[in-house]
XYZ file of C-alpha atoms in Angstrom:
741
model
C 27.035 5.401 139.598
C 23.436 5.969 138.496
C 24.535 8.229 135.628
C 26.988 5.584 134.398
C 24.235 2.982 134.544
C 21.936 5.237 132.552
C 24.650 5.795 130.016
C 25.287 2.055 129.681
C 21.578 1.346 129.260
C 21.399 4.023 126.600
C 24.412 2.592 124.771
C 23.027 -0.915 124.896
C 19.392 0.019 124.294
C 19.434 -1.781 120.964
C 20.427 -5.028 122.751
C 17.615 -4.610 125.257
C 15.120 -3.951 122.475
C 16.343 -6.980 120.511
C 16.224 -9.293 123.507
C 12.706 -8.310 124.510
C 11.343 -8.352 120.971
C 12.893 -11.693 120.041
C 11.853 -13.310 123.320
C 8.264 -12.124 123.127
C 7.838 -13.025 119.411
C 9.348 -16.503 119.703
C 7.405 -17.206 122.897
C 4.147 -16.229 121.147
C 5.053 -18.462 118.196
C 5.729 -21.290 120.666
C 2.374 -20.717 122.450
C 0.385 -20.672 119.212
C 1.804 -24.045 118.200
C 3.267 -22.787 114.955
C 6.671 -24.268 115.889
C 5.379 -27.687 116.940
C 5.739 -29.386 113.570
C 9.310 -28.081 113.008
C 10.362 -29.112 116.554
C 8.896 -32.593 116.141
C 10.779 -32.885 112.863
C 13.960 -31.916 114.701
C 13.195 -34.627 117.321
C 12.842 -37.185 114.490
C 16.273 -36.215 113.209
C 17.757 -36.736 116.663
C 16.348 -40.291 116.629
C 17.905 -40.869 113.227
C 21.296 -39.365 114.095
C 21.891 -40.923 117.476
C 24.165 -44.013 117.758
C 22.533 -47.378 117.069
C 20.871 -48.959 120.106
C 21.806 -52.579 120.962
C 19.343 -55.409 120.223
C 16.942 -56.111 123.117
C 16.862 -59.918 123.317
C 14.130 -59.850 125.968
C 11.495 -59.095 123.394
C 10.845 -61.562 120.536
C 8.575 -60.803 117.584
C 6.723 -63.530 115.698
C 5.977 -61.740 112.433
C 3.281 -62.591 109.955
C 4.556 -61.457 106.546
C 3.278 -61.775 102.976
C 4.892 -65.233 102.547
C 3.107 -66.531 105.606
C -0.257 -65.311 104.364
C 0.284 -66.859 100.948
C 1.252 -70.151 102.574
C -1.846 -70.202 104.758
C -4.016 -69.184 101.848
C -6.228 -66.839 103.899
C -6.424 -63.935 106.254
C -7.290 -63.942 109.081
C -5.544 -67.204 109.651
C -7.845 -69.942 111.022
C -8.369 -70.558 114.724
C -6.787 -73.975 114.249
C -3.523 -72.483 112.915
C -3.572 -69.806 115.704
C -4.033 -72.524 118.354
C -1.156 -74.571 116.911
C 1.050 -71.422 116.866
C 0.385 -70.628 120.504
C 1.112 -74.232 121.508
C 4.451 -74.087 119.738
C 5.305 -70.873 121.539
C 4.190 -72.192 124.895
C 6.626 -75.053 124.511
C 9.462 -72.496 124.586
C 8.277 -71.352 128.073
C 8.237 -67.568 127.526
C 7.333 -65.282 130.413
C 4.597 -63.499 128.431
C 2.851 -63.876 125.113
C 1.143 -60.939 123.422
C -1.343 -61.579 120.630
C -1.422 -58.332 118.666
C -4.131 -59.681 116.388
C -7.898 -59.017 116.875
C -9.647 -62.255 117.757
C -13.145 -61.081 118.701
C -14.724 -63.291 115.985
C -14.233 -67.003 115.368
C -12.385 -68.060 112.236
C -13.230 -71.739 111.643
C -12.023 -74.398 111.648
C -10.490 -74.914 115.138
C -12.396 -72.342 117.211
C -12.842 -74.739 120.163
C -9.161 -75.600 120.110
C -8.236 -71.936 120.278
C -10.597 -71.313 123.187
C -8.917 -74.153 125.115
C -5.525 -72.606 124.516
C -6.810 -69.206 125.684
C -8.220 -70.837 128.840
C -5.030 -72.773 129.613
C -2.484 -69.989 129.020
C -2.326 -67.566 132.050
C 0.541 -65.550 130.518
C -1.259 -64.885 127.226
C -2.493 -61.274 126.678
C -5.033 -60.441 124.002
C -5.888 -56.951 122.644
C -8.755 -54.590 122.699
C -9.199 -51.383 120.685
C -10.584 -48.779 123.098
C -10.784 -45.465 121.273
C -12.195 -44.179 118.013
C -9.907 -42.629 115.453
C -10.060 -41.289 111.889
C -9.125 -44.547 110.238
C -11.051 -46.992 112.494
C -14.413 -45.666 113.467
C -15.296 -47.922 116.350
C -13.652 -49.871 119.192
C -12.996 -53.586 118.787
C -13.840 -56.016 121.612
C -11.309 -58.549 122.989
C -11.750 -62.365 123.076
C -14.452 -63.116 125.668
C -12.447 -65.751 127.563
C -9.380 -63.505 127.884
C -11.511 -60.570 129.042
C -13.054 -62.638 131.834
C -9.574 -63.691 132.933
C -8.394 -60.036 132.780
C -5.778 -61.026 130.227
C -6.421 -58.109 127.875
C -4.441 -54.988 127.070
C -5.253 -51.945 124.950
C -3.350 -51.705 121.680
C -4.368 -48.110 120.816
C -1.513 -45.765 119.763
C -1.885 -41.951 119.930
C -0.864 -40.172 116.768
C 0.421 -36.620 116.236
C -1.076 -34.192 113.680
C 1.418 -35.369 111.051
C 0.214 -38.989 111.590
C 3.399 -40.122 113.345
C 3.454 -42.198 116.596
C 5.776 -40.571 119.093
C 3.840 -41.461 122.250
C 2.440 -44.617 123.770
C -0.167 -45.548 126.410
C 0.554 -47.170 129.776
C -3.057 -46.975 130.910
C -6.172 -46.300 128.905
C -8.979 -44.568 130.872
C -12.403 -45.968 130.060
C -15.716 -44.090 129.908
C -17.064 -45.946 132.967
C -14.266 -44.498 135.111
C -12.248 -47.697 135.096
C -8.906 -48.141 133.314
C -7.217 -50.736 131.144
C -3.514 -51.442 131.012
C -1.918 -51.191 127.596
C -0.706 -54.317 125.835
C 2.931 -53.191 126.312
C 2.551 -52.505 130.063
C 0.602 -55.752 130.610
C 3.350 -57.826 129.000
C 6.154 -55.881 130.721
C 4.534 -56.490 134.115
C 4.378 -60.259 133.439
C 8.077 -60.176 132.611
C 9.001 -58.069 135.661
C 7.010 -60.083 138.150
C 9.641 -62.826 138.518
C 12.183 -60.061 139.137
C 10.126 -58.917 142.098
C 9.081 -55.708 140.392
C 5.412 -54.696 140.537
C 3.393 -51.497 139.997
C 3.637 -48.838 142.680
C 3.249 -45.104 143.033
C 6.384 -43.013 142.711
C 7.626 -41.077 145.736
C 8.219 -37.895 143.711
C 4.608 -37.891 142.554
C 1.974 -40.426 143.628
C 0.290 -39.994 140.224
C 3.363 -41.416 138.465
C 4.048 -45.127 137.892
C 7.293 -46.503 139.307
C 8.774 -49.833 138.228
C 12.141 -50.829 139.661
C 14.742 -48.152 138.859
C 12.413 -46.182 136.638
C 9.727 -43.602 137.225
C 7.394 -42.897 134.316
C 6.176 -39.288 134.371
C 2.783 -38.911 132.736
C 2.840 -36.898 129.469
C 1.246 -33.434 129.724
C -0.268 -31.422 126.889
C 2.607 -28.975 126.612
C 5.582 -31.268 127.273
C 8.575 -30.852 125.032
C 7.469 -28.828 122.057
C 3.892 -30.045 122.082
C 1.208 -27.356 122.387
C -2.248 -28.232 123.736
C -1.895 -31.806 122.542
C -4.470 -34.377 123.666
C -2.927 -35.908 126.836
C -5.834 -38.138 127.724
C -5.216 -41.397 129.634
C -1.660 -42.145 130.834
C 0.816 -41.487 128.036
C 4.622 -41.442 127.810
C 6.925 -40.235 125.094
C 8.346 -43.217 123.189
C 12.092 -43.659 123.415
C 12.399 -45.864 120.388
C 15.089 -48.523 120.161
C 14.632 -48.922 116.422
C 12.979 -50.953 113.742
C 12.303 -54.699 113.781
C 15.999 -55.568 113.436
C 16.498 -54.369 117.012
C 14.518 -57.350 118.279
C 14.948 -61.101 117.684
C 12.256 -62.068 115.194
C 10.972 -65.130 113.404
C 8.239 -65.794 110.918
C 4.950 -67.588 111.565
C 5.895 -70.344 109.082
C 9.236 -70.938 110.770
C 7.473 -71.473 114.161
C 4.810 -73.773 112.706
C 7.431 -75.853 110.876
C 9.591 -76.233 114.009
C 12.419 -74.148 112.595
C 12.624 -72.272 115.847
C 15.992 -72.492 117.691
C 15.922 -74.145 121.154
C 15.250 -71.696 124.004
C 14.739 -68.888 121.432
C 11.791 -67.642 123.433
C 12.566 -68.925 126.924
C 11.957 -66.358 129.627
C 11.176 -63.749 126.947
C 8.240 -61.561 126.014
C 6.821 -62.902 122.731
C 4.756 -60.615 120.516
C 2.720 -61.993 117.665
C 1.713 -59.459 114.990
C 1.380 -58.676 111.310
C 4.195 -57.045 109.352
C 2.745 -57.650 105.879
C 2.109 -54.458 103.930
C -1.210 -55.795 102.587
C -2.670 -55.849 106.121
C -2.064 -52.074 106.537
C -0.954 -52.266 110.109
C 1.903 -49.932 109.213
C 2.360 -46.555 110.953
C 4.482 -43.420 110.584
C 7.215 -42.997 113.208
C 10.325 -40.805 113.588
C 12.161 -43.342 111.399
C 9.802 -42.855 108.414
C 11.418 -39.840 106.792
C 14.986 -41.007 106.310
C 16.772 -38.707 103.891
C 17.830 -40.175 100.566
C 15.735 -43.271 101.208
C 12.160 -44.299 100.549
C 9.776 -43.730 103.516
C 9.674 -46.763 105.764
C 6.640 -47.296 107.961
C 6.812 -49.354 111.124
C 4.401 -52.267 111.868
C 2.265 -51.720 114.940
C 3.660 -54.883 116.576
C 7.172 -53.335 116.370
C 5.937 -50.104 118.027
C 4.517 -52.176 120.889
C 7.824 -54.048 121.109
C 9.640 -50.673 121.430
C 7.385 -49.606 124.266
C 7.824 -52.947 126.069
C 11.592 -52.613 125.626
C 11.434 -49.022 126.965
C 9.599 -50.142 130.114
C 11.915 -53.125 130.757
C 15.194 -51.278 130.053
C 14.113 -48.393 132.303
C 12.979 -50.617 135.129
C 15.907 -53.051 134.985
C 18.830 -51.190 133.347
C 18.158 -47.582 134.241
C 17.920 -46.559 130.573
C 16.743 -42.938 130.562
C 13.290 -41.967 129.422
C 12.762 -38.865 127.310
C 12.233 -36.076 129.803
C 11.292 -32.467 129.120
C 11.561 -29.126 130.864
C 8.750 -27.201 132.449
C 7.341 -24.298 130.439
C 9.037 -21.731 132.636
C 12.438 -23.263 131.929
C 11.665 -23.228 128.189
C 10.853 -19.484 128.273
C 14.119 -18.833 130.172
C 15.888 -20.909 127.529
C 14.471 -18.672 124.813
C 15.504 -15.561 126.735
C 19.063 -16.804 127.184
C 19.555 -17.359 123.446
C 17.943 -14.048 122.586
C 20.514 -12.442 124.883
C 23.411 -14.329 123.281
C 22.289 -13.423 119.769
C 21.736 -9.759 120.555
C 24.998 -9.361 122.457
C 27.132 -11.028 119.736
C 25.405 -9.020 116.998
C 25.915 -5.727 118.865
C 29.556 -6.430 119.529
C 30.227 -7.381 115.897
C 27.788 -4.954 114.303
C 30.445 -3.410 112.066
C 31.915 -6.773 110.970
C 29.065 -8.403 109.024
C 31.126 -11.205 107.511
C 32.499 -12.383 110.835
C 29.119 -11.871 112.508
C 27.429 -14.267 110.083
C 30.109 -16.942 110.676
C 29.897 -16.528 114.483
C 26.084 -16.754 114.501
C 26.260 -19.934 112.425
C 28.892 -21.403 114.742
C 26.913 -20.537 117.874
C 23.802 -22.056 116.228
C 25.788 -25.205 115.616
C 26.871 -25.264 119.276
C 23.231 -24.916 120.300
C 22.075 -27.784 118.118
C 24.988 -29.986 119.271
C 24.160 -29.215 122.892
C 20.506 -30.159 122.441
C 21.515 -33.363 120.669
C 23.905 -34.246 123.487
C 21.113 -33.629 126.006
C 18.842 -35.932 123.932
C 21.393 -38.726 124.199
C 21.188 -38.330 127.977
C 17.374 -38.525 127.889
C 16.385 -34.826 127.764
C 14.285 -33.301 125.015
C 15.364 -29.689 125.068
C 13.688 -27.465 122.444
C 16.047 -26.532 119.628
C 13.845 -24.560 117.208
C 12.669 -21.733 119.558
C 16.246 -20.880 120.741
C 17.520 -20.986 117.149
C 14.789 -18.514 116.160
C 15.561 -16.423 119.226
C 19.296 -16.371 118.345
C 18.651 -15.476 114.699
C 15.749 -13.159 115.550
C 17.668 -11.029 118.009
C 20.514 -10.776 115.492
C 18.012 -9.635 112.855
C 16.515 -7.063 115.204
C 19.943 -5.649 115.933
C 20.678 -5.402 112.211
C 17.300 -3.845 111.579
C 17.896 -1.343 114.348
C 21.281 -0.409 112.870
C 19.738 -0.262 109.398
C 16.930 1.903 110.752
C 19.460 4.261 112.325
C 21.359 4.383 109.023
C 18.022 5.025 107.261
C 17.279 7.964 109.534
C 20.722 9.310 108.782
C 20.103 8.677 105.130
C 16.835 10.582 105.226
C 18.541 13.472 107.008
C 21.252 13.703 104.372
C 18.680 12.855 101.735
C 17.141 16.268 102.187
C 20.253 17.621 100.508
C 21.434 14.599 98.492
C 19.531 11.962 96.531
C 18.969 8.511 97.935
C 21.150 6.913 95.282
C 24.009 9.327 95.962
C 23.810 8.648 99.680
C 23.712 4.894 99.077
C 26.662 5.211 96.740
C 28.620 7.061 99.379
C 27.625 4.616 102.144
C 28.487 1.543 100.131
C 31.598 2.885 98.431
C 33.851 5.064 100.555
C 35.781 5.994 97.436
C 32.674 7.926 96.411
C 33.571 10.561 98.978
C 36.690 11.563 97.084
C 36.696 14.652 94.933
C 36.710 14.227 91.190
C 34.542 13.258 88.291
C 34.220 11.005 85.288
C 32.852 11.273 81.832
C 29.547 9.465 81.300
C 26.443 9.704 79.170
C 23.609 11.235 81.184
C 20.105 12.369 80.361
C 19.263 15.692 81.997
C 15.684 16.742 82.814
C 15.042 20.367 83.782
C 11.600 21.523 84.863
C 10.331 24.970 85.816
C 7.048 26.542 86.889
C 5.627 29.139 84.589
C 4.737 32.551 85.998
C 5.887 31.718 89.490
C 7.512 35.104 89.971
C 4.114 36.856 89.671
C 2.586 34.248 92.005
C 5.309 34.976 94.574
C 4.343 38.668 94.461
C 0.630 37.984 95.001
C 0.979 35.627 98.012
C 2.675 35.758 101.375
C 6.069 34.046 101.821
C 4.412 31.353 103.946
C 1.845 30.575 101.217
C 4.582 30.567 98.560
C 6.545 27.989 100.554
C 3.358 25.959 100.993
C 2.718 26.005 97.279
C 6.303 24.952 96.509
C 6.351 22.142 99.065
C 3.172 20.605 97.738
C 4.479 20.746 94.190
C 7.989 19.507 94.936
C 6.779 16.669 97.143
C 4.623 15.319 94.347
C 7.374 15.683 91.724
C 9.947 14.116 94.041
C 7.811 10.948 94.415
C 7.427 10.554 90.660
C 11.133 11.147 89.989
C 11.962 8.518 92.627
C 9.578 6.001 90.989
C 11.402 6.427 87.657
C 14.816 6.088 89.346
C 15.876 9.663 88.609
C 18.436 11.472 90.766
C 17.435 14.955 91.891
C 20.548 16.984 91.526
C 19.135 20.299 92.673
C 15.983 22.237 93.572
C 16.404 25.622 91.940
C 13.612 27.659 93.538
C 10.639 26.507 91.518
C 12.788 24.424 89.166
C 14.212 20.916 89.374
C 17.343 19.454 87.783
C 17.172 15.657 87.496
C 19.847 13.210 86.310
C 19.209 9.841 84.668
C 22.450 7.887 84.361
C 24.350 9.313 87.321
C 25.501 8.074 89.760
C 23.927 4.752 88.469
C 23.792 4.192 84.759
C 21.045 2.064 83.152
C 20.313 1.172 79.557
C 16.952 2.928 79.461
C 17.936 6.220 81.061
C 16.522 8.326 78.199
C 13.272 6.364 78.094
C 12.728 6.730 81.853
C 13.511 10.453 81.670
C 10.842 11.014 79.014
C 8.311 8.761 80.844
C 9.062 10.633 84.083
C 8.441 13.985 82.372
C 5.048 12.838 81.083
C 4.121 11.451 84.507
C 5.136 14.761 86.080
C 2.899 16.684 83.686
C 0.010 14.303 84.342
C 0.469 14.707 88.079
C 0.054 18.502 87.848
C -3.727 17.985 87.570
C -3.789 16.436 91.062
C -1.414 19.122 92.392
C -3.706 21.857 91.102
C -6.774 20.104 92.504
C -5.200 20.289 95.960
C -4.201 23.901 95.353
C -7.783 24.846 94.453
C -9.085 23.139 97.595
C -6.744 25.396 99.614
C -7.493 28.520 97.553
C -4.015 28.457 96.094
C -3.146 29.327 92.481
C -3.078 26.978 89.471
C 0.473 25.971 88.516
C 1.896 25.084 85.123
C 5.255 23.502 84.377
C 7.541 23.252 81.367
C 10.125 20.474 80.945
C 13.243 20.219 78.793
C 15.297 17.032 78.294
C 18.702 16.500 76.718
C 21.106 13.566 76.525
C 24.895 13.748 76.177
C 28.301 13.238 77.696
C 28.986 15.246 80.902
C 31.337 15.252 83.844
C 29.701 13.552 86.829
C 31.190 13.309 90.334
C 31.944 15.087 93.550
C 32.626 18.680 92.586
C 33.871 21.300 95.054
C 36.439 21.559 97.808
C 37.445 19.431 100.742
C 35.232 21.587 102.980
C 32.199 21.591 100.766
C 31.380 19.383 97.789
C 28.364 17.973 96.077
C 27.655 15.224 93.587
C 26.603 16.911 90.399
C 26.991 17.007 86.642
C 28.570 19.786 84.582
C 29.044 20.352 80.904
C 27.488 21.826 77.806
C 24.701 19.255 77.650
C 23.476 20.328 81.086
C 23.283 23.919 79.904
C 21.507 22.815 76.758
C 18.814 21.030 78.770
C 18.158 24.318 80.592
C 17.987 26.169 77.268
C 15.513 23.628 75.883
C 13.304 24.061 78.931
C 13.233 27.840 78.396
C 11.401 27.260 75.072
C 8.509 25.388 76.690
C 5.230 26.686 77.990
C 3.160 25.201 80.777
C 2.277 21.593 80.139
C 4.884 21.135 77.361
C 7.799 18.729 77.125
C 10.641 19.446 74.681
C 13.405 16.914 74.079
C 16.578 17.278 72.038
C 17.408 15.237 69.007
C 20.047 13.437 71.122
C 17.412 12.218 73.556
C 14.966 11.345 70.774
C 17.482 9.076 69.099
C 18.888 7.636 72.312
C 15.455 6.712 73.628
C 14.692 4.620 70.547
C 11.106 3.996 71.608
C 7.659 4.786 70.251
C 6.940 8.479 71.061
C 3.997 10.700 70.214
C 5.550 13.806 68.741
C 3.047 16.658 68.705
C 5.345 19.105 66.942
C 8.918 19.773 65.857
C 10.919 22.989 65.667
C 14.376 24.212 65.075
C 15.890 26.889 67.294
C 19.177 28.701 67.657
C 19.930 28.569 71.368
C 22.170 31.051 73.044
C 25.687 29.654 73.413
C 25.080 26.849 70.885
C 26.922 27.150 67.540
C 24.485 25.200 65.465
C 20.684 25.157 65.231
C 19.103 22.355 67.303
C 16.051 20.325 66.537
C 13.465 20.021 69.344
C 10.550 17.601 69.616
C 7.402 18.239 71.580
C 6.532 14.928 73.262
C 2.906 14.140 73.994
C 3.201 10.451 74.889
C 5.432 7.354 75.159
C 4.551 3.791 74.253
C 6.420 0.580 75.046
C 6.211 -0.548 78.651
C 5.202 2.942 79.854
C 2.036 3.818 77.915
C 1.731 7.388 79.134
C -0.001 10.096 77.078
C -0.903 13.751 77.587
C -4.244 15.115 76.345
C -3.880 17.059 73.071
C -4.836 20.697 72.678
C -7.428 19.699 70.080
C -9.104 17.438 72.627
C -9.624 20.280 75.099
C -10.120 23.183 72.693
C -13.656 24.697 72.723
C -14.753 26.890 69.807
C -16.335 30.167 70.910
C -19.713 31.184 69.499
C -18.709 34.787 69.879
C -15.156 35.989 69.394
C -13.474 37.318 72.496
C -11.756 40.617 71.540
C -8.245 41.319 72.826
C -5.372 43.699 72.449
C -1.781 42.453 72.689
C 1.810 43.566 72.648
C 4.756 41.531 71.337
C 7.545 41.007 73.891
C 11.189 41.115 72.883
C 13.052 39.185 75.557
C 11.952 40.798 78.805
C 11.023 44.070 77.081
C 7.905 45.438 75.255
C 8.369 46.788 71.664
C 5.530 49.284 72.266
C 3.265 48.576 69.289
C -0.327 47.509 70.168
C -2.148 44.999 68.020
C -5.751 43.923 68.043
C -7.159 40.416 67.647
C -9.616 37.962 69.037
C -9.777 34.589 70.786
C -11.905 32.178 68.750
C -11.212 29.079 70.863
C -10.317 28.290 74.445
C -8.599 25.211 75.911
C -7.681 24.416 79.479
C -4.244 25.990 79.087
C -4.338 28.087 75.922
C -6.380 29.627 73.188
C -6.842 29.988 69.386
C -5.830 33.578 68.498
C -6.998 35.391 65.302
C -4.765 38.210 64.249
C -3.926 39.939 60.964
C -0.416 40.649 62.340
C 2.011 37.807 61.593
C 3.443 36.042 64.651
C 6.422 33.717 64.693
C 6.494 30.531 66.636
C 7.767 30.926 70.257
C 6.900 34.641 70.201
C 5.916 35.900 73.646
C 2.970 38.297 73.896
C 1.164 40.226 76.609
C -2.576 40.589 76.092
C -5.694 42.067 77.711
C -9.322 41.087 77.315
C -11.585 43.865 75.993
C -14.846 44.336 77.889
C -17.755 46.796 77.941
C -18.629 46.269 81.593
C -15.284 47.175 83.059
C -12.541 49.700 82.506
C -9.781 48.496 80.250
C -7.064 49.281 82.819
C -8.721 46.990 85.372
C -8.316 43.905 83.212
C -5.247 41.875 84.368
C -2.320 41.228 82.025
C -2.171 37.758 80.496
C 1.125 36.392 79.169
C 1.272 33.751 76.427
C 3.594 32.152 73.899
C 2.821 31.291 70.284
C 3.281 27.524 69.956
C 1.935 26.891 66.505
C 0.658 28.635 63.369
C -2.378 27.241 61.604
C -1.510 25.314 58.441
C -4.924 26.251 56.963
C -5.286 29.949 57.821
C -2.060 32.035 58.402
C -4.079 34.486 60.558
C -4.814 31.843 63.245
C -2.281 31.012 65.944
C -2.285 28.543 68.777
C -1.107 30.237 71.940
C -0.279 28.835 75.332
C -0.834 30.937 78.486
C 2.385 31.350 80.479
C 1.013 33.637 83.188
C -2.722 33.707 83.939
C -3.946 35.752 86.935
C -6.733 34.366 89.080
C -9.292 36.918 87.838
C -8.538 36.016 84.243
C -8.698 32.245 85.013
C -12.201 32.662 86.510
C -13.498 34.643 83.517
C -11.990 32.364 80.854
C -13.196 29.214 82.570
C -16.731 30.711 82.763
C -16.677 31.542 79.056
C -15.344 28.101 78.156
C -18.000 26.348 80.233
C -20.825 28.402 78.625
C -19.630 27.530 75.111
C -19.033 23.885 76.129
C -22.624 23.567 77.271
C -23.926 25.079 74.031
């Protein structure tokens, strides 16, 4: 049983990893508050999408619009007009009157008349601004008479970071330790009093307010998707009914001119407030950002009407408030959807198309469920579970991709990344066969590596090769070349197979120059580890070859075959360390600005016709890569360095000994003076003559003639192909002495 459990856990380890990672990450995002804005935006959409609420006829709004202000000819309207307005409203016998207009200062004429109305209207509630905020720096006092009669309510409205009003006050806690009922609660209590409903502590929590059928839980800092929000005083989340059209409303002018219907305000809560845009008592709410419509702000008086309606409908009708889960339930909610996402993704991991559709459908179910819960009065977070669902699916896919990557790296030791990708993405690529295509072949080889292998231990030889091949591999990868084979100390690279691009020839040449430039860094590392200096030659050819999976059903490899592959190898054989030769085919196909240091024509073995080769020293265009020239590094010697040399025919010595002298030294070659004529590409073996040591003790130096002087036929530019460590030390010392002089 235990073994089976271990096996199951191992099989489903990716799911466990995905669940834990997604849950932890989303929970941390939730705790940092980074999801708050998105979640509040989702809440706004729920308000906009839910079915229209019915009109609440218990709350009447007397609006003061732009037409009313123009008709009165001033703002604030005079105390006389305000007194007449209140008298007209009183005649309708409302249960409560709310004056959502600051009246702390007298506006003559008619101030005494207004004070009489204040004194004789016990159901009139004025307003007081209690708290500071960014737009209004200081509190505003209420009318003195109303304050003495305790007929004042706070009209402050808390705002979220995006400026929207989603919460309202029931009680405002004052600095002296006392509290003030909000305008909405004050008016609602006046309405509920005849119904026999008064304030009392809830049984479920004595700190909560209960009115009739409704209990009003106090908003906490982390309720819903809020994170560390200011929860001062007694706040509740606003369950909006809607804009002003959800309440019976009439203009100031209509009331003053007796255009008010009979009993329009009888037994109602009447709110008097400004709706004119010029008075700037307009606030952002969930209804502000309607799609495909201009933003619509809500007057403050309408927000107070919504809160009054919320209190009355909850107390009398049982209309649900907007409730939220505790934090522990939210974390469990995230965990559940992480589990769902990870499980579905694991089960459908090999069916990506269906997986995407299923994840989208499940996400739709999640959103629909949260919206349905909202209609029932529950604000259940929707953004964190969506992220958990998608996140766990992403983790599963990343895990699978990572496993595939590890497999790819394993096979990549033997095949190139592009070949592996081609095989993974296209199963047909596994079939045997080939196709004709134009490919640029790059062949590189280290010079004198056979003698290095004899001087060092096998372990050191492998170390030298690995350092060199690792550096070359990175460069080839950067230029999108495909390494077809490592041939000991040589590399065969394809540009154009298995993926063909328009600039294959250009990238091959640029890659070759970058490889030669990188040899300086390779040799620097070698010197630090007391390893030998390496030099590399590169040949490049472009032509039509057969590319594909070549071999048998038991063993096959992606490769290229054909005469142009062999020609690339032949071209490389003519190079010396640091040189790059390209064929005429590659030169024409590249069609880019190249620095050609020399040209030559050779008759290669197995090729019917002579071929033209170009020694490339740099490439322009987008690449801008250039090798240093021999002239730049050549140092003239004050005293000729005498040598003796033998001309090599193939791998053999012809036996005749010639004398000469080195009149200049560069980093990789020398200027040779000799009366004996030497053809270009001639290989020679030479020894330095010295008085302080026996001739036989001087090491053999191998070199190739790369150019004959156009000025003096007895001067030849040679390039060292094999240079023992002892000779390197001596030549470098001589070069440094002459360089200083």
